[in-house]
Coordinates of C-alpha atoms in Angstrom, one line a residue:
Chain N
X1 CA 0.0 0.0 0.0
X2 CA 3.0 2.3 -0.2
X3 CA 2.9 5.4 -2.2
X4 CA 5.4 6.6 -4.8
X5 CA 8.9 6.5 -3.4
X6 CA 12.0 8.5 -4.6
X7 CA 15.6 8.2 -3.7
X8 CA 17.7 9.8 -2.7
X9 CA 15.7 12.5 -0.9
X10 CA 18.6 14.9 -1.2
X11 CA 21.6 14.9 -3.4
X12 CA 24.5 17.3 -3.4
X13 CA 26.9 17.0 -6.3
X14 CA 29.6 19.0 -8.0
X15 CA 29.2 20.7 -11.3
X16 CA 30.1 18.3 -14.1
X17 CA 29.2 15.1 -12.2
X18 CA 26.5 12.7 -13.4
X19 CA 23.6 11.9 -11.1
X20 CA 20.9 9.3 -11.1
X21 CA 17.5 9.8 -9.4
X22 CA 15.2 6.9 -8.8
X23 CA 11.5 6.5 -8.7
X24 CA 9.4 3.6 -7.5
X25 CA 5.9 4.1 -8.7
X26 CA 2.8 2.6 -7.1
X27 CA 2.4 -1.0 -8.1
X28 CA 0.2 -1.5 -11.1
X29 CA 0.3 2.1 -12.2
X30 CA 1.0 2.2 -15.9
X31 CA 1.8 5.8 -16.3
X32 CA 4.9 7.5 -14.9
X33 CA 5.9 11.2 -15.0
X34 CA 8.9 13.2 -14.1
X35 CA 8.7 16.9 -13.3
X36 CA 11.2 19.5 -12.2
X37 CA 10.2 22.2 -9.7
X38 CA 12.6 25.1 -9.1
X39 CA 12.4 27.0 -5.8
X40 CA 9.0 28.7 -5.6
X41 CA 8.1 27.7 -9.1
X42 CA 5.5 25.5 -10.7
X43 CA 5.9 22.0 -12.2
X44 CA 8.0 21.7 -15.4
X45 CA 7.1 18.5 -17.3
X46 CA 10.2 16.5 -18.2
X47 CA 9.2 13.0 -19.5
X48 CA 6.2 10.6 -19.5
X49 CA 6.1 6.8 -19.7
X50 CA 3.0 4.9 -20.5
X51 CA 3.1 1.0 -20.5
X52 CA 5.4 -0.3 -23.2
X53 CA 4.9 2.7 -25.4
X54 CA 7.7 5.0 -26.5
X55 CA 8.2 7.7 -23.8
X56 CA 7.3 11.2 -24.4
X57 CA 10.5 13.1 -24.0
X58 CA 9.3 16.4 -25.2
X59 CA 10.0 18.2 -21.9
X60 CA 13.6 17.2 -21.4
X61 CA 15.5 20.5 -21.3
X62 CA 18.7 19.1 -23.0
X63 CA 20.4 16.1 -24.1
X64 CA 22.1 15.8 -20.8
X65 CA 18.9 14.6 -19.4
X66 CA 17.6 11.0 -20.0
X67 CA 15.3 8.6 -18.3
X68 CA 14.4 4.9 -18.5
X69 CA 11.8 2.8 -17.0
X70 CA 12.6 -0.9 -16.6
X71 CA 10.0 -3.5 -16.7
X72 CA 7.2 -1.0 -16.7
X73 CA 7.9 -0.2 -13.1
X74 CA 11.1 1.6 -11.6
X75 CA 12.3 4.6 -13.4
X76 CA 15.7 6.3 -13.3
X77 CA 16.3 10.0 -14.3
X78 CA 19.9 10.6 -15.2
X79 CA 21.5 14.0 -15.5
X80 CA 24.9 14.0 -17.1
X81 CA 27.5 16.7 -16.6
X82 CA 25.3 18.5 -14.1
X83 CA 25.1 22.3 -14.1
X84 CA 24.1 24.7 -11.4
X85 CA 20.9 25.6 -13.2
X86 CA 19.9 21.8 -12.7
X87 CA 19.4 22.5 -9.1
X88 CA 15.8 21.8 -8.2
X89 CA 13.4 19.3 -6.7
X90 CA 12.7 16.5 -9.1
X91 CA 9.3 15.0 -8.6
X92 CA 8.0 11.7 -9.9
X93 CA 4.4 10.8 -10.2
X94 CA 2.5 7.7 -11.3
X95 CA -1.1 7.2 -12.5
X96 CA -3.3 4.2 -12.7
X97 CA -4.8 5.2 -16.1
X98 CA -4.3 7.8 -18.7
X99 CA -7.5 9.7 -19.2
X100 CA -10.3 11.4 -17.3
X101 CA -11.2 11.0 -13.7
X102 CA -9.1 8.3 -12.0
X103 CA -6.1 9.4 -13.9
X104 CA -5.0 11.3 -10.9
X105 CA -1.3 11.6 -10.5
X106 CA 0.2 10.4 -7.2
X107 CA 3.4 12.2 -6.5
X108 CA 6.4 11.1 -4.6
X109 CA 8.2 13.4 -2.1
X110 CA 10.8 14.4 -4.6
X111 CA 14.6 14.5 -4.7
X112 CA 16.2 17.8 -4.0
X113 CA 19.2 18.1 -6.1
X114 CA 21.9 20.8 -5.5
X115 CA 24.7 21.3 -7.9
X116 CA 27.6 23.2 -6.3
Chain O
X1 CA -2.8 26.8 -26.3
X2 CA -1.3 24.5 -23.6
X3 CA -0.9 27.1 -20.9
X4 CA -2.9 27.3 -17.7
X5 CA -2.8 30.6 -16.0
X6 CA -3.2 31.0 -12.3
X7 CA -3.6 33.9 -10.0
X8 CA -2.8 35.3 -7.6
X9 CA 0.8 34.2 -7.2
X10 CA 0.5 34.5 -3.4
X11 CA -2.4 35.0 -1.0
X12 CA -2.7 35.9 2.6
X13 CA -6.0 35.2 4.4
X14 CA -7.1 35.5 8.0
X15 CA -8.2 32.4 9.8
X16 CA -12.0 31.9 9.0
X17 CA -11.8 33.8 5.8
X18 CA -12.4 32.7 2.3
X19 CA -9.4 31.9 -0.1
X20 CA -10.1 32.2 -3.7
X21 CA -7.7 31.1 -6.4
X22 CA -8.4 31.5 -10.1
X23 CA -7.3 29.6 -13.2
X24 CA -7.8 30.2 -16.9
X25 CA -7.1 28.0 -20.0
X26 CA -7.3 28.3 -23.7
X27 CA -7.6 24.8 -25.1
X28 CA -11.2 23.8 -25.2
X29 CA -10.1 20.1 -25.6
X30 CA -9.2 20.0 -21.8
X31 CA -11.7 17.8 -20.1
X32 CA -10.4 17.3 -16.5
X33 CA -9.5 20.0 -14.1
X34 CA -7.9 19.0 -10.9
X35 CA -6.4 21.0 -8.0
X36 CA -3.4 19.9 -6.2
X37 CA -2.1 20.9 -2.8
X38 CA 1.6 20.9 -1.8
X39 CA 3.0 21.3 1.7
X40 CA 6.7 22.3 2.0
X41 CA 9.0 19.4 1.5
X42 CA 6.2 17.1 0.1
X43 CA 5.0 16.3 -3.4
X44 CA 1.7 17.7 -4.7
X45 CA -1.5 15.8 -3.7
X46 CA -4.9 15.8 -5.4
X47 CA -7.3 18.0 -3.5
X48 CA -10.4 18.0 -5.7
X49 CA -11.2 17.7 -9.4
X50 CA -14.0 18.6 -11.8
X51 CA -15.2 17.7 -15.3
X52 CA -16.6 20.4 -17.6
X53 CA -20.1 19.0 -17.5
X54 CA -20.8 20.4 -14.1
X55 CA -20.4 24.1 -12.9
X56 CA -19.5 23.4 -9.3
X57 CA -18.2 20.6 -7.1
X58 CA -17.9 20.8 -3.3
X59 CA -16.0 18.7 -1.0
X60 CA -16.1 19.8 2.6
X61 CA -14.6 23.4 2.8
X62 CA -13.2 23.2 -0.7
X63 CA -15.3 24.1 -3.8
X64 CA -14.4 24.2 -7.5
X65 CA -16.4 26.7 -9.5
X66 CA -16.2 26.0 -13.3
X67 CA -17.2 28.5 -16.1
X68 CA -17.0 26.6 -19.4
X69 CA -17.9 29.6 -21.7
X70 CA -15.2 31.8 -20.0
X71 CA -12.7 28.9 -19.8
X72 CA -12.1 29.7 -16.2
X73 CA -12.2 27.7 -13.0
X74 CA -11.5 28.6 -9.4
X75 CA -10.9 27.1 -6.0
X76 CA -12.7 28.4 -3.0
X77 CA -11.6 27.4 0.5
X78 CA -14.2 28.4 3.0
X79 CA -13.3 29.0 6.7
X80 CA -9.7 28.9 5.8
X81 CA -7.4 27.4 8.5
X82 CA -3.7 27.8 9.2
X83 CA -3.4 24.1 8.2
X84 CA -4.5 25.1 4.7
X85 CA -1.3 27.1 4.3
X86 CA 0.3 25.5 1.2
X87 CA 0.9 26.0 -2.4
X88 CA -2.0 25.2 -4.6
X89 CA -1.7 24.2 -8.3
X90 CA -4.5 24.1 -10.7
X91 CA -4.2 21.8 -13.7
X92 CA -5.9 20.7 -16.9
X93 CA -5.7 17.6 -19.0
X94 CA -7.4 16.2 -22.1
X95 CA -8.4 12.9 -23.5
X96 CA -5.3 10.8 -23.4
X97 CA -3.9 12.7 -20.4
X98 CA -0.3 12.1 -21.4
X99 CA 2.8 14.1 -21.1
X100 CA 2.3 17.7 -22.2
X101 CA -1.4 17.2 -22.3
X102 CA -1.4 17.3 -18.5
X103 CA -0.6 21.0 -17.7
X104 CA -0.1 22.6 -14.4
X105 CA -0.6 26.2 -13.4
X106 CA 2.4 28.1 -11.8
X107 CA 1.0 27.8 -8.3
X108 CA -0.5 30.0 -5.6
X109 CA 1.2 30.2 -2.2
X110 CA -1.5 30.5 0.4
X111 CA -0.8 31.7 4.0
X112 CA -3.6 31.6 6.5
X113 CA -2.9 33.7 9.5
X114 CA -4.0 32.5 12.9

């Protein structure tokens, strides 16, 4: 009955290093989203996975960002050669279906990334 | 077309007062309008949602008013409490509800004074 979990909760890294952020969605949820939330800002869509379909990567800000979802469950967001402007909270959400009522997104607590 | 506008950016209300947050959209294909509540250090959580075939939905102290012709919807928090202090996001999605078709407003930071 656990919700969406994310790890680590906090990550401090040096500029130029690669980081991996993990998301464990709610079991059985077919849709998975990654968002970025900068301090005091709204949610910036990054990438969306739905079942076995090709992911919607249209929100990724640069080719330094990539994500994968293995076995339709766990997802990893990778940021290569991190920059200071990558500092933000990265939120993962999952959803049991893809349209209308019931497609509510359940969010994890986020990973706070700080790039020094 | 994909934007959802939200106002005000921040709101301060006395305990017991009414908090009102407004959102507007352009794309008439949107068919699901949820509101999310986010406390500091937590991810957003669904608060209440509405479909465009109704003009109002009430759950406890929270009410969504929906004006389809004006393409606007609002959240009303009656008898606001300090525990309601959070950031509120409106959102809109359409049909297949994927990726860029699930759009969030920029958020409203609500502070309810004791």
